[in-house]
Amino acid sequence: MYLALDLGVKTGWARWEPGLSKPVSGTFDCGAKDKAGGYGGRSLAFYGWLLNKIESFEVTHLAIEDELSSFTGKDMNRGNEQWQPAQHRLCEMAATAHQIPYKKIPIQTWRKHFLGRGQAPRGTRNSRAWFKQQAIQRCKMLGWDVKSDDQAEANGVLDYFRATQSPAYAVQTTDLFTNLQHR
């Protein structure tokens, strides 16, 4: 069973396992920082939630959107700037504790696969918002019920990860992977 995460204060998650006709997804609100200004309580809540998902879903593979580095020049939600690196470490800990593979998926990689492009069109004023809307539209086009951009982006990460794990699935989803069949 695959679990994919779009990390943030509002974490999107998507899971898939053989037998499901479409992914199941949702969001988890990690909550506010501790009153003292730290992340201890938020970290405990997220880690407990993640361990519960891994155990109850019997996760065999964990895929997450890779964190944006501060040197990329990309805008990040200010609430996520400090929180997201901590989430990545917590995901690594959970995967290690359950001895499951853990894969970071670069944002442009899953976007190119799922949305057909890794960059917003030239002249787009708010590329972050544009990509979020595109992810929601793509999920709806596929018949996947999503209620937020966090869910939609987790589904995009999941779709890319599934395609890398199964060339047969990849051929069904996009032309990007068709060359894998001829190797």
PDB file of C-alpha atoms in Angstrom:
ATOM      1  CA  MET A   1       0.000   0.000   0.000  1.00  0.00           C
ATOM      2  CA  TYR A   2       1.297   3.427  -0.991  1.00  0.00           C
ATOM      3  CA  LEU A   3       0.897   6.567   1.094  1.00  0.00           C
ATOM      4  CA  ALA A   4       1.801   9.949  -0.420  1.00  0.00           C
ATOM      5  CA  LEU A   5       2.027  13.225   1.475  1.00  0.00           C
ATOM      6  CA  ASP A   6       1.965  16.891   0.505  1.00  0.00           C
ATOM      7  CA  LEU A   7       3.539  18.257   3.662  1.00  0.00           C
ATOM      8  CA  GLY A   8       2.570  21.527   5.294  1.00  0.00           C
ATOM      9  CA  VAL A   9       0.581  22.928   8.176  1.00  0.00           C
ATOM     10  CA  LYS A  10      -2.368  21.381   6.341  1.00  0.00           C
ATOM     11  CA  THR A  11      -0.921  18.084   5.135  1.00  0.00           C
ATOM     12  CA  GLY A  12      -2.591  16.409   2.197  1.00  0.00           C
ATOM     13  CA  TRP A  13      -2.459  12.615   2.058  1.00  0.00           C
ATOM     14  CA  ALA A  14      -3.418  10.069  -0.572  1.00  0.00           C
ATOM     15  CA  ARG A  15      -3.281   6.292  -0.441  1.00  0.00           C
ATOM     16  CA  TRP A  16      -3.618   3.549  -2.980  1.00  0.00           C
ATOM     17  CA  GLU A  17      -3.510  -0.205  -2.827  1.00  0.00           C
ATOM     18  CA  PRO A  18      -4.323  -2.967  -5.295  1.00  0.00           C
ATOM     19  CA  GLY A  19      -8.057  -3.360  -5.647  1.00  0.00           C
ATOM     20  CA  LEU A  20      -8.881   0.336  -5.273  1.00  0.00           C
ATOM     21  CA  SER A  21     -10.264   1.877  -8.447  1.00  0.00           C
ATOM     22  CA  LYS A  22      -9.087   5.326  -7.372  1.00  0.00           C
ATOM     23  CA  PRO A  23      -6.998   6.812  -4.564  1.00  0.00           C
ATOM     24  CA  VAL A  24      -8.443   7.655  -1.172  1.00  0.00           C
ATOM     25  CA  SER A  25      -7.300  11.010   0.165  1.00  0.00           C
ATOM     26  CA  GLY A  26      -7.782  13.622   2.835  1.00  0.00           C
ATOM     27  CA  THR A  27      -6.043  16.299   4.870  1.00  0.00           C
ATOM     28  CA  PHE A  28      -4.626  16.552   8.336  1.00  0.00           C
ATOM     29  CA  ASP A  29      -4.410  19.942  10.023  1.00  0.00           C
ATOM     30  CA  CYS A  30      -1.224  19.860  12.065  1.00  0.00           C
ATOM     31  CA  GLY A  31      -2.478  22.674  14.260  1.00  0.00           C
ATOM     32  CA  ALA A  32      -0.830  25.754  15.662  1.00  0.00           C
ATOM     33  CA  LYS A  33       2.614  26.052  17.185  1.00  0.00           C
ATOM     34  CA  ASP A  34       2.921  25.612  20.921  1.00  0.00           C
ATOM     35  CA  LYS A  35       1.978  28.641  22.994  1.00  0.00           C
ATOM     36  CA  ALA A  36       5.678  29.051  23.796  1.00  0.00           C
ATOM     37  CA  GLY A  37       6.334  29.497  20.059  1.00  0.00           C
ATOM     38  CA  GLY A  38       7.802  26.035  19.444  1.00  0.00           C
ATOM     39  CA  TYR A  39       6.793  23.033  17.419  1.00  0.00           C
ATOM     40  CA  GLY A  40       6.858  20.286  20.076  1.00  0.00           C
ATOM     41  CA  GLY A  41       3.103  19.749  20.337  1.00  0.00           C
ATOM     42  CA  ARG A  42       2.611  20.050  16.586  1.00  0.00           C
ATOM     43  CA  SER A  43       5.423  17.547  16.012  1.00  0.00           C
ATOM     44  CA  LEU A  44       3.937  15.033  18.435  1.00  0.00           C
ATOM     45  CA  ALA A  45       0.482  15.366  16.874  1.00  0.00           C
ATOM     46  CA  PHE A  46       1.814  14.931  13.327  1.00  0.00           C
ATOM     47  CA  TYR A  47       4.075  12.015  14.231  1.00  0.00           C
ATOM     48  CA  GLY A  48       1.256  10.230  16.074  1.00  0.00           C
ATOM     49  CA  TRP A  49      -1.107  10.797  13.139  1.00  0.00           C
ATOM     50  CA  LEU A  50       1.489   9.518  10.639  1.00  0.00           C
ATOM     51  CA  LEU A  51       2.267   6.393  12.681  1.00  0.00           C
ATOM     52  CA  ASN A  52      -1.464   5.702  12.921  1.00  0.00           C
ATOM     53  CA  LYS A  53      -1.854   6.021   9.125  1.00  0.00           C
ATOM     54  CA  ILE A  54       1.130   3.771   8.455  1.00  0.00           C
ATOM     55  CA  GLU A  55      -0.157   1.107  10.824  1.00  0.00           C
ATOM     56  CA  SER A  56      -3.873   1.252   9.998  1.00  0.00           C
ATOM     57  CA  PHE A  57      -3.315   1.394   6.224  1.00  0.00           C
ATOM     58  CA  GLU A  58      -0.492  -1.192   6.408  1.00  0.00           C
ATOM     59  CA  VAL A  59       1.713   1.122   4.357  1.00  0.00           C
ATOM     60  CA  THR A  60       4.496  -0.545   2.360  1.00  0.00           C
ATOM     61  CA  HIS A  61       5.879   2.612   0.654  1.00  0.00           C
ATOM     62  CA  LEU A  62       5.895   6.263   1.718  1.00  0.00           C
ATOM     63  CA  ALA A  63       6.289   9.036  -0.876  1.00  0.00           C
ATOM     64  CA  ILE A  64       6.406  12.725  -0.025  1.00  0.00           C
ATOM     65  CA  GLU A  65       6.832  15.948  -1.917  1.00  0.00           C
ATOM     66  CA  ASP A  66      10.442  17.037  -1.473  1.00  0.00           C
ATOM     67  CA  GLU A  67      10.970  20.194   0.549  1.00  0.00           C
ATOM     68  CA  LEU A  68      11.736  23.431  -1.227  1.00  0.00           C
ATOM     69  CA  SER A  69      15.215  24.612  -0.394  1.00  0.00           C
ATOM     70  CA  SER A  70      15.643  28.181   0.722  1.00  0.00           C
ATOM     71  CA  PHE A  71      18.072  28.784  -2.157  1.00  0.00           C
ATOM     72  CA  THR A  72      15.544  27.945  -4.897  1.00  0.00           C
ATOM     73  CA  GLY A  73      13.962  31.383  -4.731  1.00  0.00           C
ATOM     74  CA  LYS A  74      10.483  29.818  -4.665  1.00  0.00           C
ATOM     75  CA  ASP A  75       7.892  31.357  -2.398  1.00  0.00           C
ATOM     76  CA  MET A  76       6.763  29.152   0.441  1.00  0.00           C
ATOM     77  CA  ASN A  77       3.886  29.655   2.811  1.00  0.00           C
ATOM     78  CA  ARG A  78       5.571  31.341   5.781  1.00  0.00           C
ATOM     79  CA  GLY A  79       3.905  28.929   8.211  1.00  0.00           C
ATOM     80  CA  ASN A  80       5.671  26.080   6.416  1.00  0.00           C
ATOM     81  CA  GLU A  81       9.177  27.562   6.257  1.00  0.00           C
ATOM     82  CA  GLN A  82      10.307  26.124   9.578  1.00  0.00           C
ATOM     83  CA  TRP A  83       7.691  23.419   9.954  1.00  0.00           C
ATOM     84  CA  GLN A  84       8.225  21.534   6.700  1.00  0.00           C
ATOM     85  CA  PRO A  85      11.859  20.502   7.361  1.00  0.00           C
ATOM     86  CA  ALA A  86      10.741  19.134  10.734  1.00  0.00           C
ATOM     87  CA  GLN A  87       7.974  17.163   9.019  1.00  0.00           C
ATOM     88  CA  HIS A  88      10.494  15.633   6.643  1.00  0.00           C
ATOM     89  CA  ARG A  89      12.577  14.393   9.579  1.00  0.00           C
ATOM     90  CA  LEU A  90       9.460  12.981  11.256  1.00  0.00           C
ATOM     91  CA  CYS A  91       8.522  11.141   8.034  1.00  0.00           C
ATOM     92  CA  GLU A  92      12.023   9.663   7.853  1.00  0.00           C
ATOM     93  CA  MET A  93      11.738   8.535  11.470  1.00  0.00           C
ATOM     94  CA  ALA A  94       8.339   6.918  10.885  1.00  0.00           C
ATOM     95  CA  ALA A  95       9.514   5.121   7.728  1.00  0.00           C
ATOM     96  CA  THR A  96      12.661   3.909   9.483  1.00  0.00           C
ATOM     97  CA  ALA A  97      10.702   2.747  12.532  1.00  0.00           C
ATOM     98  CA  HIS A  98       8.399   0.674  10.272  1.00  0.00           C
ATOM     99  CA  GLN A  99      11.176  -0.398   7.888  1.00  0.00           C
ATOM    100  CA  ILE A 100       9.381   0.910   4.818  1.00  0.00           C
ATOM    101  CA  PRO A 101      10.950   2.635   1.805  1.00  0.00           C
ATOM    102  CA  TYR A 102      10.753   6.425   1.876  1.00  0.00           C
ATOM    103  CA  LYS A 103      10.950   8.460  -1.339  1.00  0.00           C
ATOM    104  CA  LYS A 104      11.150  12.237  -1.744  1.00  0.00           C
ATOM    105  CA  ILE A 105       9.577  13.405  -5.014  1.00  0.00           C
ATOM    106  CA  PRO A 106      10.756  16.769  -6.406  1.00  0.00           C
ATOM    107  CA  ILE A 107       7.839  19.147  -6.910  1.00  0.00           C
ATOM    108  CA  GLN A 108       8.604  19.859 -10.568  1.00  0.00           C
ATOM    109  CA  THR A 109       8.910  16.135 -11.300  1.00  0.00           C
ATOM    110  CA  TRP A 110       5.469  15.131 -10.075  1.00  0.00           C
ATOM    111  CA  ARG A 111       3.926  18.275 -11.585  1.00  0.00           C
ATOM    112  CA  LYS A 112       5.384  17.525 -15.016  1.00  0.00           C
ATOM    113  CA  HIS A 113       3.996  14.001 -14.826  1.00  0.00           C
ATOM    114  CA  PHE A 114       0.590  14.809 -13.327  1.00  0.00           C
ATOM    115  CA  LEU A 115      -0.082  18.242 -14.820  1.00  0.00           C
ATOM    116  CA  GLY A 116       2.012  18.096 -17.965  1.00  0.00           C
ATOM    117  CA  ARG A 117       4.376  20.888 -16.943  1.00  0.00           C
ATOM    118  CA  GLY A 118       6.842  21.712 -14.212  1.00  0.00           C
ATOM    119  CA  GLN A 119       6.688  25.493 -14.647  1.00  0.00           C
ATOM    120  CA  ALA A 120       3.669  27.807 -14.728  1.00  0.00           C
ATOM    121  CA  PRO A 121       2.936  29.564 -18.024  1.00  0.00           C
ATOM    122  CA  ARG A 122       4.945  32.696 -18.674  1.00  0.00           C
ATOM    123  CA  GLY A 123       3.269  35.752 -17.211  1.00  0.00           C
ATOM    124  CA  THR A 124       1.362  33.851 -14.512  1.00  0.00           C
ATOM    125  CA  ARG A 125       1.119  36.223 -11.557  1.00  0.00           C
ATOM    126  CA  ASN A 126       0.774  33.634  -8.815  1.00  0.00           C
ATOM    127  CA  SER A 127       2.272  30.342  -9.993  1.00  0.00           C
ATOM    128  CA  ARG A 128       1.669  28.671  -6.627  1.00  0.00           C
ATOM    129  CA  ALA A 129      -2.080  29.323  -6.809  1.00  0.00           C
ATOM    130  CA  TRP A 130      -2.140  28.414 -10.498  1.00  0.00           C
ATOM    131  CA  PHE A 131      -0.555  24.994  -9.826  1.00  0.00           C
ATOM    132  CA  LYS A 132      -2.884  24.304  -6.922  1.00  0.00           C
ATOM    133  CA  GLN A 133      -5.916  24.993  -9.130  1.00  0.00           C
ATOM    134  CA  GLN A 134      -4.486  22.807 -11.907  1.00  0.00           C
ATOM    135  CA  ALA A 135      -4.014  19.911  -9.467  1.00  0.00           C
ATOM    136  CA  ILE A 136      -7.636  20.192  -8.306  1.00  0.00           C
ATOM    137  CA  GLN A 137      -8.887  20.278 -11.897  1.00  0.00           C
ATOM    138  CA  ARG A 138      -6.764  17.264 -12.888  1.00  0.00           C
ATOM    139  CA  CYS A 139      -8.127  15.226  -9.966  1.00  0.00           C
ATOM    140  CA  LYS A 140     -11.691  16.146 -10.876  1.00  0.00           C
ATOM    141  CA  MET A 141     -11.031  15.213 -14.500  1.00  0.00           C
ATOM    142  CA  LEU A 142      -9.869  11.777 -13.305  1.00  0.00           C
ATOM    143  CA  GLY A 143     -13.001  11.409 -11.163  1.00  0.00           C
ATOM    144  CA  TRP A 144     -11.087  11.672  -7.888  1.00  0.00           C
ATOM    145  CA  ASP A 145     -13.004  13.441  -5.144  1.00  0.00           C
ATOM    146  CA  VAL A 146     -10.825  16.165  -3.614  1.00  0.00           C
ATOM    147  CA  LYS A 147     -11.903  18.981  -1.354  1.00  0.00           C
ATOM    148  CA  SER A 148      -8.634  20.926  -1.141  1.00  0.00           C
ATOM    149  CA  ASP A 149      -5.456  21.679  -3.029  1.00  0.00           C
ATOM    150  CA  ASP A 150      -3.535  19.790  -0.342  1.00  0.00           C
ATOM    151  CA  GLN A 151      -5.458  16.607  -1.185  1.00  0.00           C
ATOM    152  CA  ALA A 152      -5.056  17.222  -4.914  1.00  0.00           C
ATOM    153  CA  GLU A 153      -1.297  17.689  -4.656  1.00  0.00           C
ATOM    154  CA  ALA A 154      -0.936  14.545  -2.514  1.00  0.00           C
ATOM    155  CA  ASN A 155      -2.804  12.691  -5.271  1.00  0.00           C
ATOM    156  CA  GLY A 156      -0.345  14.103  -7.810  1.00  0.00           C
ATOM    157  CA  VAL A 157       2.610  12.850  -5.764  1.00  0.00           C
ATOM    158  CA  LEU A 158       0.897   9.467  -5.430  1.00  0.00           C
ATOM    159  CA  ASP A 159       0.139   9.239  -9.144  1.00  0.00           C
ATOM    160  CA  TYR A 160       3.763   9.942 -10.038  1.00  0.00           C
ATOM    161  CA  PHE A 161       5.032   7.433  -7.468  1.00  0.00           C
ATOM    162  CA  ARG A 162       2.667   4.730  -8.731  1.00  0.00           C
ATOM    163  CA  ALA A 163       3.860   5.366 -12.275  1.00  0.00           C
ATOM    164  CA  THR A 164       7.505   4.896 -11.222  1.00  0.00           C
ATOM    165  CA  GLN A 165       6.655   1.655  -9.448  1.00  0.00           C
ATOM    166  CA  SER A 166       4.509   0.159 -12.210  1.00  0.00           C
ATOM    167  CA  PRO A 167       5.331   0.729 -15.899  1.00  0.00           C
ATOM    168  CA  ALA A 168       1.908  -0.710 -16.820  1.00  0.00           C
ATOM    169  CA  TYR A 169       0.206   1.998 -14.751  1.00  0.00           C
ATOM    170  CA  ALA A 170       2.554   4.642 -16.157  1.00  0.00           C
ATOM    171  CA  VAL A 171       1.481   3.887 -19.728  1.00  0.00           C
ATOM    172  CA  GLN A 172      -2.141   4.440 -18.700  1.00  0.00           C
ATOM    173  CA  THR A 173      -1.433   7.844 -17.192  1.00  0.00           C
ATOM    174  CA  THR A 174       0.952   9.740 -19.431  1.00  0.00           C
ATOM    175  CA  ASP A 175       3.286   9.554 -22.412  1.00  0.00           C
ATOM    176  CA  LEU A 176       6.188  10.482 -20.131  1.00  0.00           C
ATOM    177  CA  PHE A 177       6.886   6.860 -19.235  1.00  0.00           C
ATOM    178  CA  THR A 178       6.123   5.046 -22.503  1.00  0.00           C
ATOM    179  CA  ASN A 179       9.839   4.565 -23.231  1.00  0.00           C
ATOM    180  CA  LEU A 180      10.099   2.320 -20.164  1.00  0.00           C
ATOM    181  CA  GLN A 181       8.126  -0.347 -22.026  1.00  0.00           C
ATOM    182  CA  HIS A 182      10.714  -0.503 -24.818  1.00  0.00           C
ATOM    183  CA  ARG A 183      13.838  -0.979 -22.665  1.00  0.00           C
TER     184      ARG A 183
END
